[in-house]
């Protein structure tokens, strides 16, 4: 079967890869490009572990065909941090112990970054609603929501 050549931008860098027509963006990110920060959870789009942002829209990368990334701007967990410096969301996840096994954490952080980009001052209910597509089987949601709300406060202080 002939491979499809895809040119895309991943975390601000122009990237080119070959894929089969049925391969998901998740498969290519992890197995083709070696960006293993995006995790495989359910592969049915239900858990959010593989969340990435494509052209500004939060999507489960397991449900996006890799070929659909042609000409798009893809943002993954690897593109969240600024070098070695953690973002406020990453720092608050650490400080609140909002992670255990780590499978869901990259998806939650990518989703939380998108939430706070759209709404820098979410209520607890708004944060819970926005992150409802991300599932955690280990630590529960209270620590995650507190981390996101505290990160929002830190980010607002930094902007002031």
PDB file of C-alpha atoms in Angstrom:
ATOM      1  CA  UNK A   1       0.000   0.000   0.000  1.00  0.00           C
ATOM      2  CA  UNK A   2       1.333   3.414  -0.951  1.00  0.00           C
ATOM      3  CA  UNK A   3       2.091   5.774   1.888  1.00  0.00           C
ATOM      4  CA  UNK A   4       0.682   9.268   2.093  1.00  0.00           C
ATOM      5  CA  UNK A   5       3.140  12.134   2.433  1.00  0.00           C
ATOM      6  CA  UNK A   6       1.972  14.712   4.976  1.00  0.00           C
ATOM      7  CA  UNK A   7       3.446  18.145   5.594  1.00  0.00           C
ATOM      8  CA  UNK A   8       2.281  19.766   8.798  1.00  0.00           C
ATOM      9  CA  UNK A   9       3.432  21.977  11.635  1.00  0.00           C
ATOM     10  CA  UNK A  10       3.853  20.330  15.025  1.00  0.00           C
ATOM     11  CA  UNK A  11       4.566  22.569  18.002  1.00  0.00           C
ATOM     12  CA  UNK A  12       5.683  25.357  15.689  1.00  0.00           C
ATOM     13  CA  UNK A  13       8.085  23.221  13.646  1.00  0.00           C
ATOM     14  CA  UNK A  14       7.412  22.211  10.070  1.00  0.00           C
ATOM     15  CA  UNK A  15       7.252  18.434   9.980  1.00  0.00           C
ATOM     16  CA  UNK A  16       6.909  15.879   7.223  1.00  0.00           C
ATOM     17  CA  UNK A  17       5.977  12.227   7.595  1.00  0.00           C
ATOM     18  CA  UNK A  18       4.657   9.251   5.674  1.00  0.00           C
ATOM     19  CA  UNK A  19       1.584   7.364   6.852  1.00  0.00           C
ATOM     20  CA  UNK A  20      -0.947   4.774   5.790  1.00  0.00           C
ATOM     21  CA  UNK A  21      -4.428   6.057   5.038  1.00  0.00           C
ATOM     22  CA  UNK A  22      -5.922   4.381   8.111  1.00  0.00           C
ATOM     23  CA  UNK A  23      -3.283   5.498  10.627  1.00  0.00           C
ATOM     24  CA  UNK A  24      -4.401   7.876  13.350  1.00  0.00           C
ATOM     25  CA  UNK A  25      -2.580  11.046  14.253  1.00  0.00           C
ATOM     26  CA  UNK A  26      -1.914   9.428  17.640  1.00  0.00           C
ATOM     27  CA  UNK A  27      -0.159   6.467  16.009  1.00  0.00           C
ATOM     28  CA  UNK A  28       2.016   8.697  13.856  1.00  0.00           C
ATOM     29  CA  UNK A  29       2.879  11.058  16.715  1.00  0.00           C
ATOM     30  CA  UNK A  30       3.922   8.194  18.997  1.00  0.00           C
ATOM     31  CA  UNK A  31       5.251   5.518  16.643  1.00  0.00           C
ATOM     32  CA  UNK A  32       6.228   7.480  13.541  1.00  0.00           C
ATOM     33  CA  UNK A  33       7.656  10.689  14.959  1.00  0.00           C
ATOM     34  CA  UNK A  34       8.559   9.472  18.457  1.00  0.00           C
ATOM     35  CA  UNK A  35       6.536  12.069  20.333  1.00  0.00           C
ATOM     36  CA  UNK A  36       5.418   9.749  23.126  1.00  0.00           C
ATOM     37  CA  UNK A  37       4.090  12.445  25.443  1.00  0.00           C
ATOM     38  CA  UNK A  38       0.642  12.058  23.907  1.00  0.00           C
ATOM     39  CA  UNK A  39      -0.748   8.921  25.525  1.00  0.00           C
ATOM     40  CA  UNK A  40      -2.931   6.168  24.144  1.00  0.00           C
ATOM     41  CA  UNK A  41      -5.935   5.481  26.329  1.00  0.00           C
ATOM     42  CA  UNK A  42      -9.156   4.095  24.923  1.00  0.00           C
ATOM     43  CA  UNK A  43      -8.545   4.672  21.145  1.00  0.00           C
ATOM     44  CA  UNK A  44     -12.251   5.509  20.853  1.00  0.00           C
ATOM     45  CA  UNK A  45     -12.117   9.213  21.743  1.00  0.00           C
ATOM     46  CA  UNK A  46     -13.746   8.720  25.124  1.00  0.00           C
ATOM     47  CA  UNK A  47     -10.908   9.276  27.624  1.00  0.00           C
ATOM     48  CA  UNK A  48      -8.984  12.347  26.438  1.00  0.00           C
ATOM     49  CA  UNK A  49      -5.551  10.853  27.150  1.00  0.00           C
ATOM     50  CA  UNK A  50      -4.501  11.567  23.566  1.00  0.00           C
ATOM     51  CA  UNK A  51      -5.754  15.170  23.476  1.00  0.00           C
ATOM     52  CA  UNK A  52      -3.952  17.502  21.092  1.00  0.00           C
ATOM     53  CA  UNK A  53      -4.876  20.824  19.544  1.00  0.00           C
ATOM     54  CA  UNK A  54      -5.327  20.962  15.753  1.00  0.00           C
ATOM     55  CA  UNK A  55      -5.766  24.432  14.286  1.00  0.00           C
ATOM     56  CA  UNK A  56      -6.829  25.746  17.683  1.00  0.00           C
ATOM     57  CA  UNK A  57      -9.368  22.995  18.365  1.00  0.00           C
ATOM     58  CA  UNK A  58      -8.965  20.416  21.136  1.00  0.00           C
ATOM     59  CA  UNK A  59      -9.331  16.936  19.606  1.00  0.00           C
ATOM     60  CA  UNK A  60      -8.656  13.308  20.537  1.00  0.00           C
ATOM     61  CA  UNK A  61      -5.745  12.394  18.270  1.00  0.00           C
ATOM     62  CA  UNK A  62      -6.908   8.759  18.190  1.00  0.00           C
ATOM     63  CA  UNK A  63      -9.916   9.873  16.115  1.00  0.00           C
ATOM     64  CA  UNK A  64      -7.992  12.076  13.679  1.00  0.00           C
ATOM     65  CA  UNK A  65      -6.475  10.429  10.634  1.00  0.00           C
ATOM     66  CA  UNK A  66      -2.820  11.325  10.322  1.00  0.00           C
ATOM     67  CA  UNK A  67      -3.391  12.396   6.721  1.00  0.00           C
ATOM     68  CA  UNK A  68      -5.847  15.015   7.996  1.00  0.00           C
ATOM     69  CA  UNK A  69      -2.901  16.842   9.579  1.00  0.00           C
ATOM     70  CA  UNK A  70      -1.816  17.947   6.105  1.00  0.00           C
ATOM     71  CA  UNK A  71      -1.295  21.719   6.212  1.00  0.00           C
ATOM     72  CA  UNK A  72      -2.548  21.963   9.791  1.00  0.00           C
ATOM     73  CA  UNK A  73      -1.019  23.307  12.985  1.00  0.00           C
ATOM     74  CA  UNK A  74      -0.773  20.560  15.613  1.00  0.00           C
ATOM     75  CA  UNK A  75       0.066  21.258  19.255  1.00  0.00           C
ATOM     76  CA  UNK A  76       1.016  18.396  21.575  1.00  0.00           C
ATOM     77  CA  UNK A  77       2.069  18.102  25.205  1.00  0.00           C
ATOM     78  CA  UNK A  78       5.711  18.384  24.065  1.00  0.00           C
ATOM     79  CA  UNK A  79       4.959  21.924  22.882  1.00  0.00           C
ATOM     80  CA  UNK A  80       3.349  23.114  26.099  1.00  0.00           C
ATOM     81  CA  UNK A  81       6.440  23.851  28.195  1.00  0.00           C
ATOM     82  CA  UNK A  82       8.783  26.710  27.409  1.00  0.00           C
ATOM     83  CA  UNK A  83      12.089  24.837  27.294  1.00  0.00           C
ATOM     84  CA  UNK A  84      12.837  23.483  30.762  1.00  0.00           C
ATOM     85  CA  UNK A  85      10.450  25.938  32.438  1.00  0.00           C
ATOM     86  CA  UNK A  86       7.122  24.456  33.494  1.00  0.00           C
ATOM     87  CA  UNK A  87       3.930  26.309  32.678  1.00  0.00           C
ATOM     88  CA  UNK A  88       1.717  27.389  35.593  1.00  0.00           C
ATOM     89  CA  UNK A  89      -0.590  24.454  34.815  1.00  0.00           C
ATOM     90  CA  UNK A  90       2.243  21.928  34.895  1.00  0.00           C
ATOM     91  CA  UNK A  91       3.598  23.480  38.113  1.00  0.00           C
ATOM     92  CA  UNK A  92       0.196  23.379  39.792  1.00  0.00           C
ATOM     93  CA  UNK A  93      -0.336  19.744  38.763  1.00  0.00           C
ATOM     94  CA  UNK A  94       2.923  18.949  40.569  1.00  0.00           C
ATOM     95  CA  UNK A  95       2.119  21.059  43.615  1.00  0.00           C
ATOM     96  CA  UNK A  96      -1.386  19.601  43.994  1.00  0.00           C
ATOM     97  CA  UNK A  97      -0.314  16.013  43.306  1.00  0.00           C
ATOM     98  CA  UNK A  98      -2.841  15.984  40.494  1.00  0.00           C
ATOM     99  CA  UNK A  99      -1.345  12.914  38.867  1.00  0.00           C
ATOM    100  CA  UNK A 100      -0.546   9.327  39.676  1.00  0.00           C
ATOM    101  CA  UNK A 101       0.059   6.886  36.832  1.00  0.00           C
ATOM    102  CA  UNK A 102       0.494   9.726  34.316  1.00  0.00           C
ATOM    103  CA  UNK A 103      -1.525   8.274  31.447  1.00  0.00           C
ATOM    104  CA  UNK A 104      -4.199  10.965  31.603  1.00  0.00           C
ATOM    105  CA  UNK A 105      -1.939  13.845  32.674  1.00  0.00           C
ATOM    106  CA  UNK A 106      -0.734  15.050  29.233  1.00  0.00           C
ATOM    107  CA  UNK A 107      -4.303  15.115  27.936  1.00  0.00           C
ATOM    108  CA  UNK A 108      -5.515  17.017  30.987  1.00  0.00           C
ATOM    109  CA  UNK A 109      -2.696  19.552  30.675  1.00  0.00           C
ATOM    110  CA  UNK A 110      -3.295  20.125  26.946  1.00  0.00           C
ATOM    111  CA  UNK A 111      -7.029  20.506  27.627  1.00  0.00           C
ATOM    112  CA  UNK A 112      -6.445  22.811  30.609  1.00  0.00           C
ATOM    113  CA  UNK A 113      -4.131  24.997  28.523  1.00  0.00           C
ATOM    114  CA  UNK A 114      -6.915  25.315  25.958  1.00  0.00           C
ATOM    115  CA  UNK A 115      -9.503  26.045  28.662  1.00  0.00           C
ATOM    116  CA  UNK A 116      -7.435  28.858  30.182  1.00  0.00           C
ATOM    117  CA  UNK A 117      -6.675  30.269  26.738  1.00  0.00           C
ATOM    118  CA  UNK A 118     -10.414  30.547  26.097  1.00  0.00           C
ATOM    119  CA  UNK A 119     -11.446  31.423  29.645  1.00  0.00           C
ATOM    120  CA  UNK A 120      -8.697  32.800  31.915  1.00  0.00           C
ATOM    121  CA  UNK A 121     -10.998  32.924  34.952  1.00  0.00           C
ATOM    122  CA  UNK A 122     -13.164  29.786  34.896  1.00  0.00           C
ATOM    123  CA  UNK A 123     -15.446  28.816  37.730  1.00  0.00           C
ATOM    124  CA  UNK A 124     -15.057  25.359  39.203  1.00  0.00           C
ATOM    125  CA  UNK A 125     -18.163  24.251  37.301  1.00  0.00           C
ATOM    126  CA  UNK A 126     -16.801  25.630  34.023  1.00  0.00           C
ATOM    127  CA  UNK A 127     -13.461  23.854  34.554  1.00  0.00           C
ATOM    128  CA  UNK A 128     -15.210  20.565  35.390  1.00  0.00           C
ATOM    129  CA  UNK A 129     -17.454  20.897  32.335  1.00  0.00           C
ATOM    130  CA  UNK A 130     -14.588  21.729  29.957  1.00  0.00           C
ATOM    131  CA  UNK A 131     -12.436  18.876  31.246  1.00  0.00           C
ATOM    132  CA  UNK A 132     -15.290  16.345  31.311  1.00  0.00           C
ATOM    133  CA  UNK A 133     -13.880  14.688  28.187  1.00  0.00           C
ATOM    134  CA  UNK A 134     -10.708  13.758  30.047  1.00  0.00           C
ATOM    135  CA  UNK A 135     -10.905  10.757  32.350  1.00  0.00           C
ATOM    136  CA  UNK A 136      -8.635   9.865  35.267  1.00  0.00           C
ATOM    137  CA  UNK A 137      -8.774   6.386  36.696  1.00  0.00           C
ATOM    138  CA  UNK A 138      -6.314   6.984  39.562  1.00  0.00           C
ATOM    139  CA  UNK A 139      -6.402  10.223  41.473  1.00  0.00           C
ATOM    140  CA  UNK A 140      -9.886  11.600  40.977  1.00  0.00           C
ATOM    141  CA  UNK A 141     -10.762  15.049  39.827  1.00  0.00           C
ATOM    142  CA  UNK A 142     -10.619  17.364  42.855  1.00  0.00           C
ATOM    143  CA  UNK A 143      -6.827  17.762  42.758  1.00  0.00           C
ATOM    144  CA  UNK A 144      -6.893  18.285  38.997  1.00  0.00           C
ATOM    145  CA  UNK A 145      -9.592  20.950  39.178  1.00  0.00           C
ATOM    146  CA  UNK A 146      -7.832  22.736  42.071  1.00  0.00           C
ATOM    147  CA  UNK A 147      -4.584  22.680  40.067  1.00  0.00           C
ATOM    148  CA  UNK A 148      -6.298  24.200  37.034  1.00  0.00           C
ATOM    149  CA  UNK A 149      -8.054  26.917  39.067  1.00  0.00           C
ATOM    150  CA  UNK A 150      -4.825  27.814  40.914  1.00  0.00           C
ATOM    151  CA  UNK A 151      -2.945  27.889  37.615  1.00  0.00           C
ATOM    152  CA  UNK A 152      -5.570  30.273  36.290  1.00  0.00           C
ATOM    153  CA  UNK A 153      -4.978  32.543  39.301  1.00  0.00           C
ATOM    154  CA  UNK A 154      -1.204  32.426  38.791  1.00  0.00           C
ATOM    155  CA  UNK A 155      -1.593  33.240  35.100  1.00  0.00           C
ATOM    156  CA  UNK A 156      -3.902  36.168  35.863  1.00  0.00           C
ATOM    157  CA  UNK A 157      -1.360  37.531  38.373  1.00  0.00           C
ATOM    158  CA  UNK A 158       1.420  37.194  35.793  1.00  0.00           C
ATOM    159  CA  UNK A 159      -0.612  39.196  33.274  1.00  0.00           C
ATOM    160  CA  UNK A 160      -1.466  41.950  35.780  1.00  0.00           C
TER     161      UNK A 160
END
